mmCIF file of C-alpha atoms in Angstrom:
data_model
loop_
_atom_site.group_PDB
_atom_site.id
_atom_site.type_symbol
_atom_site.label_atom_id
_atom_site.label_comp_id
_atom_site.label_asym_id
_atom_site.label_seq_id
_atom_site.Cartn_x
_atom_site.Cartn_y
_atom_site.Cartn_z
ATOM 1 C CA MET A 49 8.422 23.730 -0.963
ATOM 2 C CA LYS A 50 4.813 24.826 -1.339
ATOM 3 C CA THR A 51 4.506 22.917 -4.613
ATOM 4 C CA TYR A 52 5.607 19.788 -2.738
ATOM 5 C CA ALA A 53 2.994 20.440 -0.037
ATOM 6 C CA ILE A 54 0.267 20.735 -2.687
ATOM 7 C CA THR A 55 1.487 17.565 -4.380
ATOM 8 C CA PHE A 56 1.316 15.620 -1.122
ATOM 9 C CA LEU A 57 -2.128 17.054 -0.288
ATOM 10 C CA SER A 58 -3.369 16.232 -3.782
ATOM 11 C CA GLY A 59 -2.125 12.664 -3.320
ATOM 12 C CA ILE A 60 -3.900 12.415 0.032
ATOM 13 C CA LEU A 61 -7.213 13.598 -1.448
ATOM 14 C CA PHE A 62 -6.826 11.277 -4.427
ATOM 15 C CA GLY A 63 -6.078 8.302 -2.172
ATOM 16 C CA ALA A 64 -8.932 9.162 0.186
ATOM 17 C CA GLY A 65 -11.229 9.384 -2.858
ATOM 18 C CA LEU A 66 -10.156 5.953 -4.077
ATOM 19 C CA ALA A 67 -10.715 4.507 -0.603
ATOM 20 C CA LEU A 68 -14.045 6.295 -0.008
ATOM 21 C CA SER A 69 -15.397 5.076 -3.358
ATOM 22 C CA HIS A 70 -14.232 1.509 -2.502
ATOM 23 C CA MET A 71 -12.151 1.454 -5.676
ATOM 24 C CA ILE A 72 -9.319 -0.094 -3.625
ATOM 25 C CA ASP A 73 -11.570 -3.147 -3.298
ATOM 26 C CA PRO A 74 -10.624 -5.149 -6.407
ATOM 27 C CA ASN A 75 -13.836 -7.182 -6.249
ATOM 28 C CA LYS A 76 -15.812 -3.972 -6.660
ATOM 29 C CA VAL A 77 -13.843 -3.165 -9.802
ATOM 30 C CA LEU A 78 -14.254 -6.705 -11.167
ATOM 31 C CA ASN A 79 -17.991 -6.508 -10.496
ATOM 32 C CA PHE A 80 -18.137 -3.329 -12.596
ATOM 33 C CA LEU A 81 -16.374 -5.134 -15.427
ATOM 34 C CA ASP A 82 -18.675 -8.159 -15.024
ATOM 35 C CA VAL A 83 -21.565 -6.847 -17.140
ATOM 36 C CA THR A 84 -23.116 -10.249 -17.683
ATOM 37 C CA GLY A 85 -22.845 -11.270 -14.051
ATOM 38 C CA ARG A 86 -22.691 -9.400 -10.751
ATOM 39 C CA TRP A 87 -22.733 -5.955 -12.352
ATOM 40 C CA ASP A 88 -22.014 -3.092 -9.943
ATOM 41 C CA PRO A 89 -22.128 0.324 -11.649
ATOM 42 C CA SER A 90 -20.292 2.091 -8.788
ATOM 43 C CA LEU A 91 -17.110 2.654 -10.832
ATOM 44 C CA LEU A 92 -19.184 4.496 -13.415
ATOM 45 C CA PHE A 93 -20.415 6.805 -10.642
ATOM 46 C CA VAL A 94 -16.825 7.418 -9.518
ATOM 47 C CA MET A 95 -16.014 8.517 -13.065
ATOM 48 C CA ILE A 96 -19.096 10.737 -13.160
ATOM 49 C CA GLY A 97 -18.156 12.355 -9.843
ATOM 50 C CA ALA A 98 -14.529 12.850 -10.868
ATOM 51 C CA LEU A 99 -15.359 14.154 -14.340
ATOM 52 C CA ALA A 100 -18.069 16.528 -13.122
ATOM 53 C CA VAL A 101 -15.473 18.285 -10.963
ATOM 54 C CA ALA A 102 -12.402 17.910 -13.189
ATOM 55 C CA MET A 103 -14.088 18.882 -16.454
ATOM 56 C CA ALA A 104 -15.456 22.137 -15.015
ATOM 57 C CA ALA A 105 -12.223 22.905 -13.143
ATOM 58 C CA PHE A 106 -9.867 22.071 -16.048
ATOM 59 C CA ARG A 107 -11.877 24.357 -18.363
ATOM 60 C CA ILE A 108 -11.309 27.286 -16.046
ATOM 61 C CA ILE A 109 -7.730 26.391 -15.079
ATOM 62 C CA LEU A 110 -6.491 25.873 -18.644
ATOM 63 C CA LYS A 111 -7.682 29.369 -19.627
ATOM 64 C CA ARG A 112 -4.823 30.688 -17.462
ATOM 65 C CA PRO A 113 -1.486 31.339 -19.160
ATOM 66 C CA ALA A 114 0.307 29.245 -16.516
ATOM 67 C CA PRO A 115 -0.309 27.350 -13.288
ATOM 68 C CA LEU A 116 -0.190 29.413 -10.097
ATOM 69 C CA TRP A 117 3.125 28.147 -8.720
ATOM 70 C CA SER A 118 4.903 26.743 -11.728
ATOM 71 C CA GLY A 119 6.196 28.025 -15.069
ATOM 72 C CA SER A 120 3.925 26.166 -17.445
ATOM 73 C CA PHE A 121 1.293 23.476 -17.781
ATOM 74 C CA GLN A 122 2.847 20.117 -18.616
ATOM 75 C CA LEU A 123 0.153 18.459 -20.691
ATOM 76 C CA PRO A 124 0.422 15.330 -22.843
ATOM 77 C CA GLN A 125 1.322 16.404 -26.386
ATOM 78 C CA LYS A 126 0.068 13.352 -28.245
ATOM 79 C CA THR A 127 -3.370 13.542 -29.831
ATOM 80 C CA ALA A 128 -3.312 10.712 -32.401
ATOM 81 C CA ILE A 129 -5.336 7.557 -31.931
ATOM 82 C CA ASP A 130 -2.595 5.246 -33.186
ATOM 83 C CA PRO A 131 -2.336 1.434 -33.060
ATOM 84 C CA LYS A 132 0.091 1.752 -30.138
ATOM 85 C CA LEU A 133 -2.518 3.524 -28.032
ATOM 86 C CA ILE A 134 -5.219 0.948 -28.707
ATOM 87 C CA PHE A 135 -2.835 -2.010 -28.316
ATOM 88 C CA GLY A 136 -1.454 -0.665 -25.022
ATOM 89 C CA ALA A 137 -4.890 0.166 -23.654
ATOM 90 C CA ALA A 138 -6.097 -3.347 -24.560
ATOM 91 C CA ILE A 139 -3.123 -4.967 -22.783
ATOM 92 C CA PHE A 140 -3.764 -2.772 -19.764
ATOM 93 C CA GLY A 141 -7.466 -3.720 -19.814
ATOM 94 C CA VAL A 142 -6.613 -7.426 -19.811
ATOM 95 C CA GLY A 143 -4.299 -6.963 -16.812
ATOM 96 C CA TRP A 144 -6.946 -4.847 -15.072
ATOM 97 C CA GLY A 145 -9.576 -7.533 -15.631
ATOM 98 C CA MET A 146 -7.248 -10.285 -14.423
ATOM 99 C CA SER A 147 -6.296 -8.534 -11.188
ATOM 100 C CA GLY A 148 -9.026 -5.997 -10.385
ATOM 101 C CA TYR A 149 -6.355 -3.327 -9.883
ATOM 102 C CA CYS A 150 -5.269 -0.329 -11.892
ATOM 103 C CA PRO A 151 -2.208 1.678 -10.779
ATOM 104 C CA GLY A 152 -3.896 4.113 -8.341
ATOM 105 C CA PRO A 153 -5.680 1.496 -6.213
ATOM 106 C CA SER A 154 -2.564 -0.699 -6.294
ATOM 107 C CA VAL A 155 -0.601 2.027 -4.515
ATOM 108 C CA THR A 156 -3.426 3.231 -2.256
ATOM 109 C CA GLY A 157 -4.142 -0.371 -1.281
ATOM 110 C CA LEU A 158 -0.748 -0.446 0.442
ATOM 111 C CA SER A 159 -2.443 1.559 3.213
ATOM 112 C CA LEU A 160 -4.534 -1.523 4.055
ATOM 113 C CA LEU A 161 -1.304 -3.513 4.416
ATOM 114 C CA SER A 162 -2.754 -5.643 1.654
ATOM 115 C CA ARG A 163 -0.440 -8.367 0.364
ATOM 116 C CA GLU A 164 -2.153 -8.047 -3.020
ATOM 117 C CA SER A 165 -1.085 -4.416 -3.309
ATOM 118 C CA VAL A 166 2.553 -5.316 -2.749
ATOM 119 C CA ILE A 167 2.370 -7.961 -5.488
ATOM 120 C CA MET A 168 0.623 -5.491 -7.820
ATOM 121 C CA VAL A 169 3.086 -2.637 -7.317
ATOM 122 C CA LEU A 170 6.073 -4.949 -7.870
ATOM 123 C CA ALA A 171 4.434 -6.543 -10.925
ATOM 124 C CA ILE A 172 3.522 -3.138 -12.414
ATOM 125 C CA TYR A 173 7.107 -1.932 -12.008
ATOM 126 C CA SER A 174 8.431 -5.120 -13.611
ATOM 127 C CA GLY A 175 6.116 -4.334 -16.544
ATOM 128 C CA PHE A 176 7.521 -0.788 -16.719
ATOM 129 C CA PHE A 177 11.107 -2.051 -16.715
ATOM 130 C CA VAL A 178 10.489 -4.677 -19.390
ATOM 131 C CA THR A 179 8.675 -2.159 -21.591
ATOM 132 C CA HIS A 180 11.524 0.328 -21.286
ATOM 133 C CA ARG A 181 14.027 -2.387 -22.143
ATOM 134 C CA LEU A 182 12.106 -3.396 -25.252
ATOM 135 C CA LEU A 183 10.809 -0.059 -26.523
ATOM 136 C CA ASP A 184 13.264 2.649 -25.462
ATOM 137 C CA LYS A 185 15.906 3.264 -28.061
ATOM 138 C CA PRO A 186 19.192 4.385 -26.528
ATOM 139 C CA MET B 59 -26.661 -5.637 -9.340
ATOM 140 C CA GLU B 60 -24.410 -6.284 -6.413
ATOM 141 C CA ASN B 61 -23.517 -3.931 -3.517
ATOM 142 C CA PHE B 62 -24.097 -0.781 -5.569
ATOM 143 C CA THR B 63 -22.784 2.226 -3.587
ATOM 144 C CA PRO B 64 -23.691 5.327 -5.599
ATOM 145 C CA TYR B 65 -23.166 7.985 -2.916
ATOM 146 C CA SER B 66 -19.701 6.978 -1.715
ATOM 147 C CA ALA B 67 -18.777 6.481 -5.384
ATOM 148 C CA LEU B 68 -19.881 10.002 -6.354
ATOM 149 C CA ALA B 69 -18.253 11.554 -3.266
ATOM 150 C CA GLY B 70 -15.003 9.613 -3.745
ATOM 151 C CA GLY B 71 -15.039 10.555 -7.435
ATOM 152 C CA ALA B 72 -15.473 14.226 -6.525
ATOM 153 C CA LEU B 73 -12.424 14.013 -4.218
ATOM 154 C CA ILE B 74 -10.440 12.515 -7.097
ATOM 155 C CA GLY B 75 -11.599 15.375 -9.343
ATOM 156 C CA ILE B 76 -10.614 17.984 -6.725
ATOM 157 C CA ALA B 77 -7.190 16.349 -6.259
ATOM 158 C CA SER B 78 -6.560 16.352 -10.024
ATOM 159 C CA ALA B 79 -7.703 19.983 -10.358
ATOM 160 C CA MET B 80 -5.433 21.074 -7.469
ATOM 161 C CA LEU B 81 -2.358 19.489 -8.991
ATOM 162 C CA LEU B 82 -3.074 21.134 -12.354
ATOM 163 C CA PHE B 83 -3.976 24.567 -10.929
ATOM 164 C CA PHE B 84 -0.996 24.973 -8.603
ATOM 165 C CA ASN B 85 1.734 22.893 -10.241
ATOM 166 C CA GLY B 86 0.558 22.410 -13.836
ATOM 167 C CA ARG B 87 0.847 18.629 -13.625
ATOM 168 C CA ILE B 88 -1.533 15.884 -14.729
ATOM 169 C CA ALA B 89 -2.517 13.354 -12.031
ATOM 170 C CA GLY B 90 -1.850 10.284 -14.179
ATOM 171 C CA ILE B 91 -0.761 7.666 -11.715
ATOM 172 C CA SER B 92 0.942 5.190 -14.067
ATOM 173 C CA GLY B 93 3.034 8.051 -15.464
ATOM 174 C CA ILE B 94 3.835 9.345 -11.982
ATOM 175 C CA MET B 95 4.864 5.835 -10.863
ATOM 176 C CA ASN B 96 6.967 5.274 -13.948
ATOM 177 C CA GLY B 97 8.781 8.583 -13.516
ATOM 178 C CA VAL B 98 10.031 7.581 -10.085
ATOM 179 C CA PHE B 99 12.674 5.607 -11.992
ATOM 180 C CA PHE B 100 12.587 7.003 -15.505
ATOM 181 C CA ALA B 101 12.005 10.771 -15.241
ATOM 182 C CA PRO B 102 14.901 13.243 -15.043
ATOM 183 C CA LYS B 103 16.459 13.320 -11.571
ATOM 184 C CA ASN B 104 15.052 16.736 -10.608
ATOM 185 C CA ASP B 105 11.529 15.567 -11.510
ATOM 186 C CA ARG B 106 11.292 12.643 -9.106
ATOM 187 C CA THR B 107 10.645 14.028 -5.617
ATOM 188 C CA TRP B 108 7.115 15.271 -6.315
ATOM 189 C CA ARG B 109 6.220 11.865 -7.747
ATOM 190 C CA LEU B 110 7.270 10.085 -4.568
ATOM 191 C CA LEU B 111 5.354 12.653 -2.514
ATOM 192 C CA PHE B 112 2.206 12.135 -4.579
ATOM 193 C CA LEU B 113 2.469 8.345 -4.225
ATOM 194 C CA ALA B 114 3.106 8.703 -0.476
ATOM 195 C CA GLY B 115 -0.011 10.905 -0.380
ATOM 196 C CA LEU B 116 -2.054 8.153 -2.045
ATOM 197 C CA VAL B 117 -1.066 5.733 0.712
ATOM 198 C CA ALA B 118 -1.589 8.378 3.424
ATOM 199 C CA GLY B 119 -5.041 9.257 2.060
ATOM 200 C CA GLY B 120 -6.119 5.623 2.035
ATOM 201 C CA GLY B 121 -4.717 5.195 5.546
ATOM 202 C CA LEU B 122 -6.436 8.363 6.764
ATOM 203 C CA LEU B 123 -9.872 7.123 5.695
ATOM 204 C CA GLN B 124 -9.242 3.710 7.169
ATOM 205 C CA TRP B 125 -8.191 5.390 10.444
ATOM 206 C CA LEU B 126 -11.317 7.579 10.484
ATOM 207 C CA VAL B 127 -13.634 4.688 9.599
ATOM 208 C CA PRO B 128 -11.969 1.460 10.733
ATOM 209 C CA GLY B 129 -12.833 -1.499 8.538
ATOM 210 C CA PHE B 130 -14.236 0.685 5.733
ATOM 211 C CA ASN B 131 -12.220 -1.338 3.240
ATOM 212 C CA VAL B 132 -11.169 -4.924 3.826
ATOM 213 C CA PRO B 133 -8.266 -6.469 1.877
ATOM 214 C CA ARG B 134 -9.318 -9.304 -0.425
ATOM 215 C CA GLN B 135 -8.079 -12.734 0.586
ATOM 216 C CA GLY B 136 -7.435 -15.897 -1.354
ATOM 217 C CA TYR B 137 -7.329 -14.496 -4.897
ATOM 218 C CA PRO B 138 -4.954 -16.446 -7.176
ATOM 219 C CA ALA B 139 -1.505 -14.841 -6.886
ATOM 220 C CA GLU B 140 -0.621 -15.726 -10.470
ATOM 221 C CA LEU B 141 -3.580 -13.698 -11.766
ATOM 222 C CA LEU B 142 -2.284 -10.750 -9.733
ATOM 223 C CA ALA B 143 1.320 -11.153 -10.845
ATOM 224 C CA ILE B 144 0.548 -11.595 -14.552
ATOM 225 C CA GLY B 145 -2.246 -9.002 -14.407
ATOM 226 C CA GLY B 146 0.023 -6.486 -12.690
ATOM 227 C CA PHE B 147 2.756 -7.056 -15.247
ATOM 228 C CA LEU B 148 0.279 -6.444 -18.102
ATOM 229 C CA VAL B 149 -0.981 -3.306 -16.323
ATOM 230 C CA GLY B 150 2.624 -2.061 -16.261
ATOM 231 C CA VAL B 151 3.320 -2.914 -19.911
ATOM 232 C CA GLY B 152 -0.049 -1.679 -21.221
ATOM 233 C CA THR B 153 -0.053 1.647 -19.409
ATOM 234 C CA ARG B 154 3.466 2.403 -20.696
ATOM 235 C CA ILE B 155 2.551 1.579 -24.293
ATOM 236 C CA ALA B 156 -0.701 3.564 -24.079
ATOM 237 C CA ASN B 157 0.844 6.388 -22.006
ATOM 238 C CA GLY B 158 -1.800 6.290 -19.295
ATOM 239 C CA CYS B 159 -4.264 4.463 -17.116
ATOM 240 C CA VAL B 160 -7.682 5.145 -15.573
ATOM 241 C CA SER B 161 -6.533 8.345 -13.835
ATOM 242 C CA GLY B 162 -4.471 9.781 -16.691
ATOM 243 C CA HIS B 163 -6.698 8.900 -19.655
ATOM 244 C CA GLY B 164 -10.011 8.158 -17.915
ATOM 245 C CA VAL B 165 -10.161 11.198 -15.634
ATOM 246 C CA CYS B 166 -7.621 13.859 -16.637
ATOM 247 C CA GLY B 167 -7.664 13.089 -20.374
ATOM 248 C CA ILE B 168 -11.436 12.976 -20.712
ATOM 249 C CA ALA B 169 -11.666 16.140 -18.558
ATOM 250 C CA ARG B 170 -9.491 17.844 -21.213
ATOM 251 C CA LEU B 171 -11.854 16.411 -23.853
ATOM 252 C CA SER B 172 -8.962 14.505 -25.444
ATOM 253 C CA ILE B 173 -10.312 12.158 -28.118
ATOM 254 C CA ARG B 174 -7.170 10.029 -27.697
ATOM 255 C CA SER B 175 -7.972 9.527 -24.017
ATOM 256 C CA ILE B 176 -11.620 8.729 -24.729
ATOM 257 C CA ALA B 177 -10.488 6.054 -27.223
ATOM 258 C CA ALA B 178 -8.022 4.622 -24.696
ATOM 259 C CA THR B 179 -10.646 4.566 -21.934
ATOM 260 C CA LEU B 180 -13.248 2.797 -24.061
ATOM 261 C CA THR B 181 -10.584 0.284 -25.138
ATOM 262 C CA PHE B 182 -9.357 -0.656 -21.661
ATOM 263 C CA ILE B 183 -12.890 -0.893 -20.286
ATOM 264 C CA ALA B 184 -13.905 -3.170 -23.170
ATOM 265 C CA ALA B 185 -10.770 -5.318 -22.770
ATOM 266 C CA GLY B 186 -11.359 -5.481 -19.008
ATOM 267 C CA MET B 187 -14.977 -6.572 -19.487
ATOM 268 C CA LEU B 188 -13.977 -9.240 -21.980
ATOM 269 C CA THR B 189 -11.250 -10.538 -19.649
ATOM 270 C CA VAL B 190 -13.592 -10.737 -16.657
ATOM 271 C CA TYR B 191 -16.147 -12.529 -18.822
ATOM 272 C CA VAL B 192 -13.564 -15.140 -19.813
ATOM 273 C CA ILE B 193 -12.187 -15.556 -16.287
ATOM 274 C CA ARG B 194 -15.496 -15.631 -14.429
ATOM 275 C CA HIS B 195 -17.854 -17.226 -16.910
ATOM 276 C CA LEU B 196 -15.846 -19.329 -19.362
ATOM 277 C CA SER B 197 -13.171 -20.647 -17.022
ATOM 278 C CA GLU B 198 -13.186 -21.445 -13.363
ATOM 279 C CA LEU B 199 -10.136 -19.466 -12.336
ATOM 280 C CA THR B 200 -12.129 -17.418 -9.812
ATOM 281 C CA ALA B 201 -15.533 -17.743 -8.195
#
């Protein structure tokens, strides 16, 4: 129960952070990506703010043998920079640049009752389903 | 530069960092949103509830700020729906193939000093910049 409470609270803080930093405004994201035009470095400052906290905190947290309320840390095991990683990240970047949304702001944007967020969430899930169909071996 | 908002960006970023640290410290989980979204349908059954709660939290957090400061964010209007639909689909496909998005690779991965995540982050930012350049400056799809 308490792990669920922390999860919900963590989601709330994450969503509030995305909204406070205006990252749920897709034009703000597109302006960051528009280096030769209306460049707005705000997204870079979001990353700096997030990484300043997370880098220091993760260093301390990951020295522990286990998380406080759970058996073990569940960290990504992959470390290789393989063609799949670069190809996938490039595809994602193209979709990000076309729409102005990555997954977090797509979901958080639902709080604005934004029609765009509904389209994004449905489109992202259709991408998930197609990828699973094509790549997952039974 | 247009509408640069360094203070709200830093403060919002710090909240994102705190949220990610909380989830890791208490529950041992990485706050990678594409992975969390995907697992709502594709993770083992007993591993789905927390994902829905986290996603509900994202919406609640956005709503909370909007309730505290009405009009703080305004939904965009009039953007081509096909760019959203195709873009969203590519976001879904790309984040599955690369195992992560801006939160998973860009924040949590870089915070763990994962070279793989740094490579992914540089790649999607570069691809995003190139795409915006094509859409805004070489075509007339958007203003």
